[in-house]
Amino acid sequence: MSSTQFNAGENHGQTQKKTEEWIDSAKGTAQSAHDKTCDALGRTQEQAHRSQEESAGFLQQTGEKVANMAQGAVDGVKNTLGMGEKK
């Protein structure tokens, strides 16, 4: 075997090894990105759930306040007209 053939074979082996290293590195980077994306998605879903619960509670409280205000207005009109409990 000539030295040119030997060098070509050696270069091919080194190139193949380097390519495999790059592939492994790319796989590791892709896995890391996947893990970070999954973590971010989980946090986003948790925050959305908390926000939904907070919104529901706020809307319920607001609805109760509006109903109480409306009842107070009705009672006020009844009392003004002499139809209420306070005669």
XYZ file of N, CA and C in Angstrom:
261
model
N 0.857 -1.167 0.000
C 0.000 0.000 0.000
C 0.900 1.225 0.000
N 0.585 2.169 -0.843
C 1.416 3.371 -0.916
C 1.041 4.341 0.197
N 1.908 5.296 0.444
C 1.651 6.261 1.516
C 0.456 7.139 1.178
N 0.199 7.380 -0.121
C -0.962 8.186 -0.535
C -2.247 7.465 -0.175
N -2.280 6.154 -0.442
C -3.461 5.366 -0.094
C -3.637 5.312 1.414
N -2.534 5.169 2.131
C -2.593 5.119 3.594
C -3.134 6.435 4.143
N -2.615 7.566 3.619
C -3.075 8.880 4.071
C -4.553 9.096 3.737
N -4.977 8.641 2.569
C -6.383 8.776 2.177
C -7.266 7.977 3.130
N -6.843 6.774 3.460
C -7.607 5.949 4.390
C -7.646 6.556 5.779
N -6.511 7.089 6.200
C -6.441 7.723 7.518
C -7.333 8.968 7.556
N -7.285 9.773 6.501
C -8.127 10.975 6.425
C -9.604 10.604 6.431
N -9.946 9.539 5.708
C -11.336 9.081 5.675
C -11.788 8.677 7.078
N -10.953 7.956 7.789
C -11.295 7.529 9.153
C -11.445 8.715 10.085
N -10.554 9.689 9.977
C -10.651 10.875 10.825
C -11.901 11.690 10.496
N -12.205 11.786 9.203
C -13.396 12.517 8.777
C -14.659 11.830 9.292
N -14.682 10.517 9.202
C -15.840 9.769 9.679
C -16.002 9.949 11.184
N -14.896 9.895 11.921
C -14.945 10.070 13.373
C -15.456 11.464 13.723
N -14.964 12.481 13.029
C -15.374 13.858 13.286
C -16.854 14.027 12.963
N -17.311 13.413 11.886
C -18.719 13.482 11.501
C -19.592 12.859 12.583
N -19.181 11.727 13.113
C -19.937 11.070 14.181
C -19.978 11.936 15.438
N -18.862 12.615 15.738
C -18.834 13.517 16.888
C -19.822 14.664 16.689
N -19.855 15.223 15.488
C -20.772 16.319 15.197
C -22.229 15.852 15.295
N -22.481 14.660 14.794
C -23.842 14.111 14.876
C -24.244 13.925 16.330
N -23.341 13.362 17.135
C -23.639 13.182 18.556
C -23.869 14.525 19.242
N -23.071 15.510 18.894
C -23.223 16.842 19.457
C -24.570 17.447 19.056
N -24.935 17.288 17.799
C -26.215 17.807 17.313
C -27.382 17.116 18.005
N -27.267 15.807 18.229
C -28.309 15.073 18.941
C -28.448 15.595 20.366
N -27.312 15.838 21.008
C -27.342 16.369 22.367
C -27.977 17.753 22.424
N -27.635 18.585 21.467
C -28.221 19.928 21.400
C -29.718 19.852 21.153
N -30.127 18.984 20.241
C -31.552 18.820 19.947
C -32.299 18.308 21.169
N -31.719 17.363 21.902
C -32.367 16.833 23.099
C -32.498 17.914 24.167
N -31.452 18.707 24.321
C -31.482 19.799 25.287
C -32.565 20.811 24.929
N -32.654 21.156 23.651
C -33.688 22.088 23.201
C -35.078 21.507 23.439
N -35.238 20.228 23.172
C -36.516 19.550 23.398
C -36.891 19.605 24.878
N -35.943 19.300 25.752
C -36.207 19.311 27.192
C -36.600 20.704 27.664
N -35.885 21.726 27.192
C -36.199 23.099 27.588
C -37.575 23.508 27.088
N -37.914 23.098 25.876
C -39.223 23.416 25.313
C -40.331 22.755 26.128
N -40.132 21.509 26.509
C -41.127 20.796 27.314
C -41.296 21.467 28.680
N -40.190 21.867 29.288
C -40.264 22.569 30.580
C -41.029 23.877 30.440
N -40.727 24.635 29.399
C -41.401 25.917 29.176
C -42.891 25.705 28.929
N -43.226 24.683 28.171
C -44.624 24.377 27.895
C -45.354 24.028 29.181
N -44.725 23.233 30.025
C -45.336 22.870 31.300
C -45.593 24.089 32.165
N -44.615 24.994 32.230
C -44.791 26.219 33.027
C -45.899 27.084 32.441
N -45.963 27.159 31.124
C -46.991 27.961 30.463
C -48.380 27.394 30.742
N -48.509 26.079 30.699
C -49.800 25.450 30.977
C -50.222 25.684 32.426
N -49.268 25.594 33.354
C -49.576 25.841 34.760
C -50.039 27.282 34.965
N -49.352 28.220 34.338
C -49.713 29.641 34.468
C -51.090 29.893 33.862
N -51.376 29.284 32.726
C -52.680 29.455 32.086
C -53.788 28.920 32.985
N -53.539 27.800 33.626
C -54.533 27.222 34.525
C -54.778 28.142 35.717
N -53.684 28.670 36.308
C -53.841 29.598 37.437
C -54.596 30.850 37.007
N -54.274 31.371 35.838
C -54.948 32.578 35.343
C -56.432 32.317 35.115
N -56.741 31.141 34.613
C -58.133 30.780 34.379
C -58.896 30.724 35.698
N -58.290 30.133 36.720
C -58.939 30.059 38.032
C -59.131 31.447 38.631
N -58.104 32.297 38.491
C -58.209 33.659 39.015
C -59.300 34.436 38.294
N -59.392 34.269 36.989
C -60.410 34.974 36.206
C -61.806 34.522 36.609
N -61.982 33.227 36.804
C -63.285 32.705 37.204
C -63.688 33.280 38.560
N -62.749 33.325 39.496
C -63.045 33.890 40.821
C -63.381 35.363 40.736
N -62.650 36.106 39.921
C -62.904 37.537 39.749
C -64.291 37.762 39.153
N -64.633 36.988 38.122
C -65.941 37.147 37.485
C -67.078 36.801 38.447
N -66.875 35.789 39.271
C -67.913 35.423 40.232
C -68.104 36.546 41.249
N -67.017 37.092 41.764
C -67.118 38.186 42.731
C -67.791 39.406 42.103
N -67.427 39.713 40.871
C -68.020 40.855 40.184
C -69.508 40.641 39.983
N -69.885 39.434 39.587
C -71.302 39.128 39.403
C -72.090 39.273 40.693
N -71.515 38.822 41.808
C -72.186 38.953 43.096
C -72.339 40.421 43.483
N -71.323 41.226 43.232
C -71.393 42.661 43.543
C -72.476 43.339 42.716
N -72.550 43.011 41.436
C -73.559 43.605 40.557
C -74.955 43.198 41.019
N -75.129 41.923 41.374
C -76.437 41.459 41.842
C -76.829 42.176 43.130
N -75.872 42.347 44.046
C -76.170 43.045 45.302
C -76.521 44.512 45.040
N -75.808 45.142 44.110
C -76.100 46.539 43.775
C -77.495 46.660 43.154
N -77.831 45.725 42.281
C -79.149 45.752 41.640
C -80.250 45.546 42.676
N -80.033 44.628 43.608
C -81.028 44.395 44.654
C -81.183 45.635 45.524
N -80.050 46.291 45.819
C -80.102 47.529 46.592
C -80.877 48.612 45.859
N -80.713 48.711 44.561
C -81.446 49.703 43.763
C -82.938 49.390 43.771
N -83.287 48.121 43.622
C -84.698 47.721 43.644
C -85.306 48.065 44.998
N -84.600 47.737 46.070
C -85.106 48.043 47.413
C -85.262 49.552 47.608
N -84.328 50.319 47.095
C -84.413 51.782 47.200
C -85.637 52.333 46.489
N -85.911 51.820 45.286
C -87.085 52.273 44.531
C -88.357 51.873 45.265
N -88.417 50.665 45.799
C -89.591 50.208 46.531
C -89.850 51.095 47.741
N -88.775 51.422 48.475
C -88.934 52.270 49.648
C -89.393 53.666 49.253
N -88.884 54.170 48.157
C -89.288 55.505 47.696
C -90.781 55.513 47.339
N -91.266 54.450 46.748
C -92.664 54.372 46.334
C -93.572 53.894 47.464
N -92.994 53.548 48.586
C -93.799 53.078 49.708
C -94.169 51.606 49.592
N -93.496 50.876 48.781
C -93.825 49.454 48.584
C -92.854 48.556 49.314
N -91.828 49.127 49.902
C -90.779 48.328 50.533
C -91.172 47.922 51.943
N -90.254 47.264 52.620
C -90.503 46.806 53.989
C -90.556 47.987 54.948
N -89.860 49.066 54.630
C -89.839 50.254 55.480
C -91.000 51.151 55.085
N -92.105 51.068 55.799
C -93.286 51.871 55.474
C -93.442 53.023 56.423
